[in-house]
JSON list of C-alpha atoms and ligand atoms in Angstrom, two decimals:
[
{"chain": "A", "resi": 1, "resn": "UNK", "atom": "CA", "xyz": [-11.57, 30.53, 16.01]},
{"chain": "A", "resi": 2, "resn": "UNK", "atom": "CA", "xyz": [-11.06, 33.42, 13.82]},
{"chain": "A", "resi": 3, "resn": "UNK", "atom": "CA", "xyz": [-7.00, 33.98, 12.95]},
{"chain": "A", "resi": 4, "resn": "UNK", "atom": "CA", "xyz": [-6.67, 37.66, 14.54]},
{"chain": "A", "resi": 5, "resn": "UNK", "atom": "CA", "xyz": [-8.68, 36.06, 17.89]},
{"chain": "A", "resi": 6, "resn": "UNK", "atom": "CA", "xyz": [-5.81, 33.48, 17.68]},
{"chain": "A", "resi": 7, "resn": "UNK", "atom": "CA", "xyz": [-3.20, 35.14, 16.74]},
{"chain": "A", "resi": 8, "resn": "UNK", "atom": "CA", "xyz": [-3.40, 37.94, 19.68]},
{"chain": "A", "resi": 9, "resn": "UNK", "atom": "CA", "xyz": [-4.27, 35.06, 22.42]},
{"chain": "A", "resi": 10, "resn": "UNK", "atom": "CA", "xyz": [-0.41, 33.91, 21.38]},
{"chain": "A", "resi": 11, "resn": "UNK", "atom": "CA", "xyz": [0.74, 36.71, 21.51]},
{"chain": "A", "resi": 12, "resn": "UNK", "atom": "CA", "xyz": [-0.83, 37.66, 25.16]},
{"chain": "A", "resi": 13, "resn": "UNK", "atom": "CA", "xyz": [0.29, 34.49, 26.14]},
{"chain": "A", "resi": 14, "resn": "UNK", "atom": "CA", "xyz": [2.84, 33.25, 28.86]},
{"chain": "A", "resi": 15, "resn": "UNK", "atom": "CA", "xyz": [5.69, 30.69, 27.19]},
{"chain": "A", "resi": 16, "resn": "UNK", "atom": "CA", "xyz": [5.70, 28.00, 30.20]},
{"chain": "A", "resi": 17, "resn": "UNK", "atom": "CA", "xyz": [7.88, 25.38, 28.45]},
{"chain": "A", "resi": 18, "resn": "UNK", "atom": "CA", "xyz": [10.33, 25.59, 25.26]},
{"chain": "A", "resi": 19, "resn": "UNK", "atom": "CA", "xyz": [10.17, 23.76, 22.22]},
{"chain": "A", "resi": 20, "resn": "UNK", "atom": "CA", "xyz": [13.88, 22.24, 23.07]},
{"chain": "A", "resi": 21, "resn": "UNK", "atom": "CA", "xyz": [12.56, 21.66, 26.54]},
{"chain": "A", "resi": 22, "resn": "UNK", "atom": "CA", "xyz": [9.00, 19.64, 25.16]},
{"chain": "A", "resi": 23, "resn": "UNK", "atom": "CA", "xyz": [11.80, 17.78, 23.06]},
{"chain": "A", "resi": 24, "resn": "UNK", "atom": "CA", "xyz": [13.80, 16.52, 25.17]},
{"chain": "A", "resi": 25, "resn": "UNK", "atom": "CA", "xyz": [11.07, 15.65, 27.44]},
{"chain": "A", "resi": 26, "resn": "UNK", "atom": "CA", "xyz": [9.93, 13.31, 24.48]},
{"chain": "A", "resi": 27, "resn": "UNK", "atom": "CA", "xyz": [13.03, 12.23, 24.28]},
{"chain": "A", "resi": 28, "resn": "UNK", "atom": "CA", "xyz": [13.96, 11.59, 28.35]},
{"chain": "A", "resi": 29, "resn": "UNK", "atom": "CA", "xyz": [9.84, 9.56, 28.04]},
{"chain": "A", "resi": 30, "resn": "UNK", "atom": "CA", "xyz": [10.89, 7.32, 24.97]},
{"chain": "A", "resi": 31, "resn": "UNK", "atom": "CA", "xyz": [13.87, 6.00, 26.46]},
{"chain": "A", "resi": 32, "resn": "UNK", "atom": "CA", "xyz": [11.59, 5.56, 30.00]},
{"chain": "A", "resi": 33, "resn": "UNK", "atom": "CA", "xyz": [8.97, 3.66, 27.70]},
{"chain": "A", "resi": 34, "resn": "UNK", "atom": "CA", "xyz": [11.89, 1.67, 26.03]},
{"chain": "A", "resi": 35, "resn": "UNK", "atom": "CA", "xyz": [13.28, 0.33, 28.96]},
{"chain": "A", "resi": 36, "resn": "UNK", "atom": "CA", "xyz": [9.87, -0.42, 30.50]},
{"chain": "A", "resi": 37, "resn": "UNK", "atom": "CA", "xyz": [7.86, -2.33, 27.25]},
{"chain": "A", "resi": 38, "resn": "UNK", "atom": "CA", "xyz": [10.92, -2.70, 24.23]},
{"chain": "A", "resi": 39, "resn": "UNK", "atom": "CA", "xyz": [10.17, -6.81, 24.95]},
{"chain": "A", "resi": 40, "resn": "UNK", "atom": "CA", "xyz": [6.21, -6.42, 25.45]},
{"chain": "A", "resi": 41, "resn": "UNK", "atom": "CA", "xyz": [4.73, -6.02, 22.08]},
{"chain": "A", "resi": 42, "resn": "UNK", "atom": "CA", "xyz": [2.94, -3.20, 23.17]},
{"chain": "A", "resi": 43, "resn": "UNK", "atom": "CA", "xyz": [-0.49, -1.81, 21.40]},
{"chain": "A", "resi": 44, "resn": "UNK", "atom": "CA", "xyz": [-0.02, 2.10, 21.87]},
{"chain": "A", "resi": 45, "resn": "UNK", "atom": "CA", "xyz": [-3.33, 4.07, 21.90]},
{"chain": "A", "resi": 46, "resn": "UNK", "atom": "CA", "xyz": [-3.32, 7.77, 21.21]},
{"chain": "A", "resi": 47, "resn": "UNK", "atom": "CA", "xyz": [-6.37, 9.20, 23.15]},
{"chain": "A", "resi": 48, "resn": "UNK", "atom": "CA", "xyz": [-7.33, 11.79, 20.25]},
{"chain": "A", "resi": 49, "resn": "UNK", "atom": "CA", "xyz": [-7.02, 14.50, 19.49]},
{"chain": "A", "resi": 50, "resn": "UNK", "atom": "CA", "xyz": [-4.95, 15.95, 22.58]},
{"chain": "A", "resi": 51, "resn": "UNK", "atom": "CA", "xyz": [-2.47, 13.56, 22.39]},
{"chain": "A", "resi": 52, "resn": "UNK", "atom": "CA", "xyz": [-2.02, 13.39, 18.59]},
{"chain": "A", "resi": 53, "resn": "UNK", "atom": "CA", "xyz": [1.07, 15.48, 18.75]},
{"chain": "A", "resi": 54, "resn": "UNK", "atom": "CA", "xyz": [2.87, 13.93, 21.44]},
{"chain": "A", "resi": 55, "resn": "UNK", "atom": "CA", "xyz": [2.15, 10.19, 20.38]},
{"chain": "A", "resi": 56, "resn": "UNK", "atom": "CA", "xyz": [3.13, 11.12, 17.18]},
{"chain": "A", "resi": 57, "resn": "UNK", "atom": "CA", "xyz": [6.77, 12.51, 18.46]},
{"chain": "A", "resi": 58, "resn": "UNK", "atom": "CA", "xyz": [7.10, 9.64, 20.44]},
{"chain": "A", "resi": 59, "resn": "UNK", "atom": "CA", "xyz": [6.06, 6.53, 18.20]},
{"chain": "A", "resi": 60, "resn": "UNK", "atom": "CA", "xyz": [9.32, 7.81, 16.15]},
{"chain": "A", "resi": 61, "resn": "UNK", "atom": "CA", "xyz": [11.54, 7.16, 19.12]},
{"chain": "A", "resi": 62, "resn": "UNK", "atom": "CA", "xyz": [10.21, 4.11, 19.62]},
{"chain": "A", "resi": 63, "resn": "UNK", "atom": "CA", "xyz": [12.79, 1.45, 18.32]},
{"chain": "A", "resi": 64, "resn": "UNK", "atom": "CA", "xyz": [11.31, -2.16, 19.33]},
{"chain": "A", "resi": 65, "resn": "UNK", "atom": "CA", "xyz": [8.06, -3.63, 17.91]},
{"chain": "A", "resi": 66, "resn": "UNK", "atom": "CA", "xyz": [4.31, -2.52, 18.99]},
{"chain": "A", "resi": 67, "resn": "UNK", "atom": "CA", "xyz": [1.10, -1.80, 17.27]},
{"chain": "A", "resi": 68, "resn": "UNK", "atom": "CA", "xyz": [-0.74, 1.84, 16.66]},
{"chain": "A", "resi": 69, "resn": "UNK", "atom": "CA", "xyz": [-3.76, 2.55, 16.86]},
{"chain": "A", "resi": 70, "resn": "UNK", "atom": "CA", "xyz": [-5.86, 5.28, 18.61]},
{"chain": "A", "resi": 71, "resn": "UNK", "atom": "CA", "xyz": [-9.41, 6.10, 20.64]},
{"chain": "A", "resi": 72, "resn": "UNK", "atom": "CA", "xyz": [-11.58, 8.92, 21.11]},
{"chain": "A", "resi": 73, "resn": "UNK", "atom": "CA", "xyz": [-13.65, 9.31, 24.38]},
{"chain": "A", "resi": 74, "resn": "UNK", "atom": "CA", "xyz": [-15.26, 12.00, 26.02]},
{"chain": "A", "resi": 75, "resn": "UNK", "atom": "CA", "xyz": [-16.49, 13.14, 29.45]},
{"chain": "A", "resi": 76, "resn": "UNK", "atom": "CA", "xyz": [-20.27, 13.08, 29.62]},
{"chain": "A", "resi": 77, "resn": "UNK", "atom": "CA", "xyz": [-20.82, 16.39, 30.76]},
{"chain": "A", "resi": 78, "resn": "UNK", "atom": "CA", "xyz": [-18.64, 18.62, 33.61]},
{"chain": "A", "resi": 79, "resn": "UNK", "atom": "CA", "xyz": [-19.25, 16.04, 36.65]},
{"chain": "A", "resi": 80, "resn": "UNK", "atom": "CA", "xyz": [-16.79, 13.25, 38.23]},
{"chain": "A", "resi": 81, "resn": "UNK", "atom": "CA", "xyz": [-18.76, 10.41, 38.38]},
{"chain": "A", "resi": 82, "resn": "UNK", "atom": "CA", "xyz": [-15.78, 7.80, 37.46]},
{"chain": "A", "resi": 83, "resn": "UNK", "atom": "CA", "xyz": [-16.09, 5.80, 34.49]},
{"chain": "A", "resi": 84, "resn": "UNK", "atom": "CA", "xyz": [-19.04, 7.68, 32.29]},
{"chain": "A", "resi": 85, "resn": "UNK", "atom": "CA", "xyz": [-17.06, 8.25, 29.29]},
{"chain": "A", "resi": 86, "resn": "UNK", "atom": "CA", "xyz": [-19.03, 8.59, 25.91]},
{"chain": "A", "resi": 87, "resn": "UNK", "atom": "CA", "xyz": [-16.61, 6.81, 23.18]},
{"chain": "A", "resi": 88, "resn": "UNK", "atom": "CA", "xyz": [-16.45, 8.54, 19.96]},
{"chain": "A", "resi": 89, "resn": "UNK", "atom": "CA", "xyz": [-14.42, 6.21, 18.88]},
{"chain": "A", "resi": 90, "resn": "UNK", "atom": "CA", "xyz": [-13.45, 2.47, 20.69]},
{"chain": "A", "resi": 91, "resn": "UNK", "atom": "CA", "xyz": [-9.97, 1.26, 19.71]},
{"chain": "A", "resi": 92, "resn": "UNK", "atom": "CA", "xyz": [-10.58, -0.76, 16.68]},
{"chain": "A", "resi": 93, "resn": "UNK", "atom": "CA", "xyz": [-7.65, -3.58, 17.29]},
{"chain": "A", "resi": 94, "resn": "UNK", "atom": "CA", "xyz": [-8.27, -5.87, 20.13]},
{"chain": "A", "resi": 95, "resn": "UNK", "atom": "CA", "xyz": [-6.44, -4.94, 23.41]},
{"chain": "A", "resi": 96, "resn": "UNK", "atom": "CA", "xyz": [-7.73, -8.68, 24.87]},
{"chain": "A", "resi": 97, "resn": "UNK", "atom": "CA", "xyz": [-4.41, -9.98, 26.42]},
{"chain": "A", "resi": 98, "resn": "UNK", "atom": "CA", "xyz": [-2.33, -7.14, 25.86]},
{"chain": "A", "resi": 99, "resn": "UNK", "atom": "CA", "xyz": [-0.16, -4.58, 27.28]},
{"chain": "A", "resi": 100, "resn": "UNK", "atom": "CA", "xyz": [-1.25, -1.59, 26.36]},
{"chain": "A", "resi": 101, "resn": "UNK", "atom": "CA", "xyz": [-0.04, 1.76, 26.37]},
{"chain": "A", "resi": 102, "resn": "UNK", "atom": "CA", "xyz": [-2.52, 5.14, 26.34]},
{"chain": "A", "resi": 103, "resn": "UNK", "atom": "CA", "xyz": [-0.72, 8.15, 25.59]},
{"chain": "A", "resi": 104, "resn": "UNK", "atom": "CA", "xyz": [-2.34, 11.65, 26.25]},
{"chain": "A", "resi": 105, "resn": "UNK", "atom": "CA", "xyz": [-1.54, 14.54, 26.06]},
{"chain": "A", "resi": 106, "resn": "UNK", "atom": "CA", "xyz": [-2.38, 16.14, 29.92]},
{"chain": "A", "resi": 107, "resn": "UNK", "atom": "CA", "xyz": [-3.91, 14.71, 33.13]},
{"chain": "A", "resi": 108, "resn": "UNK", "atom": "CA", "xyz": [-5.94, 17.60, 34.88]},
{"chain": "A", "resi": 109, "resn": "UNK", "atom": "CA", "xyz": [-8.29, 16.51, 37.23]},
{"chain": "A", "resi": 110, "resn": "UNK", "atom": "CA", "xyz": [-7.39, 12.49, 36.02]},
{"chain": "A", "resi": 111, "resn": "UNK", "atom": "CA", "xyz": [-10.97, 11.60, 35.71]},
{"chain": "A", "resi": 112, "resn": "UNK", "atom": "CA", "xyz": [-11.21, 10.99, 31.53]},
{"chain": "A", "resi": 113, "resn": "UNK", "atom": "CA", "xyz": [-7.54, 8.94, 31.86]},
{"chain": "A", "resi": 114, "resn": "UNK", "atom": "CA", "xyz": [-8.75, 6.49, 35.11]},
{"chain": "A", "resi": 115, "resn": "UNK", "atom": "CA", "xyz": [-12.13, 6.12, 32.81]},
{"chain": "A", "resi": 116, "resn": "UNK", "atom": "CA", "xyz": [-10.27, 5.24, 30.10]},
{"chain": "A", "resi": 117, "resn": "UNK", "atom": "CA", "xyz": [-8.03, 2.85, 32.05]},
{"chain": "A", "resi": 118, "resn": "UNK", "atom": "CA", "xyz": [-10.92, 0.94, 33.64]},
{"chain": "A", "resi": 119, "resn": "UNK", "atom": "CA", "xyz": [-13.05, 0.54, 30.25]},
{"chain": "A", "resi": 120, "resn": "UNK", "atom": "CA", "xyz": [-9.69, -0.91, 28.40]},
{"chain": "A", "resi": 121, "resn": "UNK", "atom": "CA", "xyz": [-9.68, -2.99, 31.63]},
{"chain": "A", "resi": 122, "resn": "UNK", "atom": "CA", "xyz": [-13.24, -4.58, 31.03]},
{"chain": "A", "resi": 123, "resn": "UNK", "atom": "CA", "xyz": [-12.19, -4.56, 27.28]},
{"chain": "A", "resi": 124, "resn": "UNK", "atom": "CA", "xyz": [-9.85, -7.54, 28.39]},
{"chain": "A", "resi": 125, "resn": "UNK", "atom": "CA", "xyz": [-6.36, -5.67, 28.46]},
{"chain": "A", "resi": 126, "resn": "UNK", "atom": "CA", "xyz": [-3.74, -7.51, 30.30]},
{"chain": "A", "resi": 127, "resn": "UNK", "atom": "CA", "xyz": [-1.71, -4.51, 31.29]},
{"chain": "A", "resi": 128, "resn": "UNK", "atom": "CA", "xyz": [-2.38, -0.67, 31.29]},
{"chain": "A", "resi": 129, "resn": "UNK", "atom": "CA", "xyz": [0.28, 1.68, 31.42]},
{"chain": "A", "resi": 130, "resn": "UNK", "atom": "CA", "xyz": [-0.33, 5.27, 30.84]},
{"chain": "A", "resi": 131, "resn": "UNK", "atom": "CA", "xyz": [2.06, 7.91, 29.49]},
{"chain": "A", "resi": 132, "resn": "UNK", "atom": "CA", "xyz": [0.87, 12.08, 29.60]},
{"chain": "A", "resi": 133, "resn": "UNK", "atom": "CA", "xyz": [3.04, 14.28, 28.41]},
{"chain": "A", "resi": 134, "resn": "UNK", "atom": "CA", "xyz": [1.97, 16.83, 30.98]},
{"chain": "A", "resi": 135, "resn": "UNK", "atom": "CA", "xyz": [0.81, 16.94, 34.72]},
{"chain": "A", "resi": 136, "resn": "UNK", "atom": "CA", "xyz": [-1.17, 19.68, 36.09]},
{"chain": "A", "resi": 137, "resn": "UNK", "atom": "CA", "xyz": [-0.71, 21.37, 39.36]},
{"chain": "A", "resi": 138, "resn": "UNK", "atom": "CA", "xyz": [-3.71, 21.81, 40.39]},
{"chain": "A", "resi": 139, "resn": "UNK", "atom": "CA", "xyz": [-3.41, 20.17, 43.97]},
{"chain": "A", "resi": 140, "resn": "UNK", "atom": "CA", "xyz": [-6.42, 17.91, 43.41]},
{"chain": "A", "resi": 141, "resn": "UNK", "atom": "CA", "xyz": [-6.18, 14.00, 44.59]},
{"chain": "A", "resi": 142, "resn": "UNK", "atom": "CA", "xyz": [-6.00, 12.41, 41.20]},
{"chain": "A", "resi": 143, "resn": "UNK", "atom": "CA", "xyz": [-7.93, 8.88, 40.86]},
{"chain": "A", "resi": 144, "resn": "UNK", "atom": "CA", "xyz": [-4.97, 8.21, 38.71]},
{"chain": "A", "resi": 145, "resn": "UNK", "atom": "CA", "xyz": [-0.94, 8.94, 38.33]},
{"chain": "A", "resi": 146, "resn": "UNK", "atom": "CA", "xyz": [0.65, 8.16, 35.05]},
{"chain": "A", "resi": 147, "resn": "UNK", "atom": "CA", "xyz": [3.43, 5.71, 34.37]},
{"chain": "A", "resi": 148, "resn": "UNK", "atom": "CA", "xyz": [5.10, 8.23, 32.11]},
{"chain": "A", "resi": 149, "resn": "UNK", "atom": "CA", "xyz": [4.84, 11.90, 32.44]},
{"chain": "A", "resi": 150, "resn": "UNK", "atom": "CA", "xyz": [6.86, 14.64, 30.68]},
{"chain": "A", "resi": 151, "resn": "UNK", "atom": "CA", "xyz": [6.61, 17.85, 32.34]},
{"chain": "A", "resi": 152, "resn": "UNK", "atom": "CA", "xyz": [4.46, 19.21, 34.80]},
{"chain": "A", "resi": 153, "resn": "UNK", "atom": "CA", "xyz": [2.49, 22.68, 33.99]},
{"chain": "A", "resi": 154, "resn": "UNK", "atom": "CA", "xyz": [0.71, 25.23, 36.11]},
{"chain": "A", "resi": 155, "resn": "UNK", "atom": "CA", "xyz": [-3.04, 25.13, 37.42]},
{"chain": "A", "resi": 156, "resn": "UNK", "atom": "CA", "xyz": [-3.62, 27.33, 34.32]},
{"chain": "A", "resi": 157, "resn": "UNK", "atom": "CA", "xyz": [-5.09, 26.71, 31.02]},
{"chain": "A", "resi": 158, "resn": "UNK", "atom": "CA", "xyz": [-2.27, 25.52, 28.89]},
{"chain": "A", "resi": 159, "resn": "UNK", "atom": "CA", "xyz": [-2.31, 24.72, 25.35]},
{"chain": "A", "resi": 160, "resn": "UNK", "atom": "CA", "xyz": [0.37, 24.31, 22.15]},
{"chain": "A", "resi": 161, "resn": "UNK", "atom": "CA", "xyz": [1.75, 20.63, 21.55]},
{"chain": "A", "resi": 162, "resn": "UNK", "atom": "CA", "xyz": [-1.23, 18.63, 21.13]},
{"chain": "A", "resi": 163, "resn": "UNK", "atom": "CA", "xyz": [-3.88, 21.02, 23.32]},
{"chain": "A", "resi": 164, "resn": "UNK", "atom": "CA", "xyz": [-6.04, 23.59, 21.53]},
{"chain": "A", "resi": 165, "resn": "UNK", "atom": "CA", "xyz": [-7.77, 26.40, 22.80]},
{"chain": "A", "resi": 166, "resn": "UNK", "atom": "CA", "xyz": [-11.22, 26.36, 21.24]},
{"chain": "A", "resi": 167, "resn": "UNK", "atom": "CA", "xyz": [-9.63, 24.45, 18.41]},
{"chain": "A", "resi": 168, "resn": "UNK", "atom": "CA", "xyz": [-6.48, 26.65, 18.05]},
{"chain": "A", "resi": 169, "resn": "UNK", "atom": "CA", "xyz": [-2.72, 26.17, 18.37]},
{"chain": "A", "resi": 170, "resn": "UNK", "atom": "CA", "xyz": [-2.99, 22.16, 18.65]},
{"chain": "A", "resi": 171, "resn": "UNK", "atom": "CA", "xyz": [0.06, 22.45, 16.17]},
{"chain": "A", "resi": 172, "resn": "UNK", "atom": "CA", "xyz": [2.69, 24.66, 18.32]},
{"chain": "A", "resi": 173, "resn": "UNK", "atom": "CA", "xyz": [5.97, 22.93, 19.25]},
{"chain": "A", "resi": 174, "resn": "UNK", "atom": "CA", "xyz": [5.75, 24.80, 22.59]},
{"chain": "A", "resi": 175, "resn": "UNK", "atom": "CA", "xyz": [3.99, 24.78, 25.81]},
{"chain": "A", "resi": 176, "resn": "UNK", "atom": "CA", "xyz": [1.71, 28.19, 26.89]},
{"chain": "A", "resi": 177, "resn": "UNK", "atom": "CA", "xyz": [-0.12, 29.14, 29.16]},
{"chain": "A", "resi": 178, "resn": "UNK", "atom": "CA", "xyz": [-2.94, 31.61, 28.57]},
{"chain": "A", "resi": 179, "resn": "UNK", "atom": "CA", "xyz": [-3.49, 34.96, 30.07]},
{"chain": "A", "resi": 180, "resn": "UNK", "atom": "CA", "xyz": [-4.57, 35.18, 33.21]},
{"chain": "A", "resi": 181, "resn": "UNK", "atom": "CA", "xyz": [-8.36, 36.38, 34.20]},
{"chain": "A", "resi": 182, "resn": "UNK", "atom": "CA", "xyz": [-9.70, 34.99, 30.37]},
{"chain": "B", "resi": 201, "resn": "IMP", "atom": "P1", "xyz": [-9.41, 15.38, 33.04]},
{"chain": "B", "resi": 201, "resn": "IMP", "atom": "O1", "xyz": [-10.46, 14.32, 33.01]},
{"chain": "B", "resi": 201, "resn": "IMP", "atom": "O2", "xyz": [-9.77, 16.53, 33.92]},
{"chain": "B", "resi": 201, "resn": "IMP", "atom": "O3", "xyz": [-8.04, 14.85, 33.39]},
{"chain": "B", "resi": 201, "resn": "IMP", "atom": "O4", "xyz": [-9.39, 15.99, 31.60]},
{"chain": "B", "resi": 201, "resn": "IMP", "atom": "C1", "xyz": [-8.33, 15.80, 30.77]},
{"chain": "B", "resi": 201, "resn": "IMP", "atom": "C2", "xyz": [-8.62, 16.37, 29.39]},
{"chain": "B", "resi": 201, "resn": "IMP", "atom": "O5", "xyz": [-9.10, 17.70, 29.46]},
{"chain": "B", "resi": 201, "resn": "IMP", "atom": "C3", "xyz": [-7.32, 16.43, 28.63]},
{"chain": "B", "resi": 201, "resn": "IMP", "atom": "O6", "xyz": [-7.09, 15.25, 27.89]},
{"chain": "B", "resi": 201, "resn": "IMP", "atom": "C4", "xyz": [-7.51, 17.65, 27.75]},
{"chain": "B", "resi": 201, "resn": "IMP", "atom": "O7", "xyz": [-8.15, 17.25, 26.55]},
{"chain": "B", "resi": 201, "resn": "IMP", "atom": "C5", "xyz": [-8.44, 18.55, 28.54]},
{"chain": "B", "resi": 201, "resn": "IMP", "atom": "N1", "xyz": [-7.70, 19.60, 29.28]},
{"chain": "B", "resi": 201, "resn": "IMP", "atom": "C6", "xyz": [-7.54, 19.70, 30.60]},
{"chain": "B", "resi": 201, "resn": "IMP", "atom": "N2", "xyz": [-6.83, 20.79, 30.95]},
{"chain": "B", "resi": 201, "resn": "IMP", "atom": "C7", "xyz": [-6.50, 21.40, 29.80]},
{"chain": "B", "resi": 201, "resn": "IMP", "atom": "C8", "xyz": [-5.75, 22.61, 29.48]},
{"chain": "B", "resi": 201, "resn": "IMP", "atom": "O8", "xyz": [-5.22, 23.34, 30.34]},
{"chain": "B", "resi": 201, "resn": "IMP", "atom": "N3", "xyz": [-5.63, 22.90, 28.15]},
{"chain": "B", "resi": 201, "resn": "IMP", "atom": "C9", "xyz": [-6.18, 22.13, 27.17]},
{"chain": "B", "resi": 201, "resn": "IMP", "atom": "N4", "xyz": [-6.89, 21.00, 27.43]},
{"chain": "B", "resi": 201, "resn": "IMP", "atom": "C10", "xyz": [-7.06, 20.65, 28.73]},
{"chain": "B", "resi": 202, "resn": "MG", "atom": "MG1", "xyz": [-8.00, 15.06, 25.85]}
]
């Protein structure tokens, strides 16, 4: 997207969470994710590139030994058949008998997150936990609820810490929500 296109969707946009909130969301999910896995071992899986930004935040916070690594899967096409993700990338370390954490970055309708749980499932994963840093209100029965989840947003297109809008504003500390009708 060009800069000036970018630069005035910020600046028509609606602030919907703080960056001291997001951060102390982090914070309030790391110590949640402590308490739950610090004796587990856990292999943590950022599903890329949403949750790049929030993964990154938390693996800091972290304290207690687990692996990285990440995975990349789309939704093949707009419809909710369960389970027909297209992998872009498959994790590359072997989740066979382990706990294993995903971390996104925002469950909307749930369908890419309960794909991505059942295919680490066949993968040979002993436990899946899931941690989003945001939940969207959209009032929609979700095939899946997250272990962890930060803060909960609007049924509104949101973007800023880890979401982009057509590949902008991934980077922004802060949670927005675009302007209505666009
Ligand atoms: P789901 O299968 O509907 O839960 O799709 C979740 C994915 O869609 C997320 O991981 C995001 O990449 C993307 N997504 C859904 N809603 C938004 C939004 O409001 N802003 C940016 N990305 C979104
Ligand atoms: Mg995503």
């Amino acid at each position: 997207m060009e800069a000036e296109k970018a630069q005035k969707l910020l600046d028509e946009a609606e602030l919907i969470h703080s960056s001291e909130v997001v951060s102390a969301a982090v914070r309030d999910i790391a110590s949640q994710i402590s308490a739950r896995l610090a004796d587990k071992n856990p292999l943590v899986l950022c599903v890329m590139t949403g949750g790049l930004v929030f993964c990154g935040q938390l693996l800091t916070q972290l304290n207690f030994p687990l692996e990285f690594d990440y995975l990349h899967a789309t939704r093949y096409g707009p419809d909710t058949q369960g389970g027909k993700i297209s992998w872009r990338s498959a994790p590359w370390t072997s989740v066979k008998g382990r706990t294993v954490l995903v971390v996104d970055d925002i469950l909307d309708e749930g369908i890419t997150l309960a794909a991505i749980k059942e295919s680490l499932r066949r993968m040979g994963a002993a436990e899946i936990l899931t941690a989003v840093f945001t939940d969207k209100l959209n009032g929609k029965q979700k095939p899946i609820s997250a272990d962890f989840c930060g803060l909960t947003v609007p049924d509104r297109f949101v973007f800023g810490f880890g979401m982009d809008v057509d590949g902008a504003w991934r980077h922004l500390p802060a949670i927005y929500a675009m302007k209505e009708g666009e």
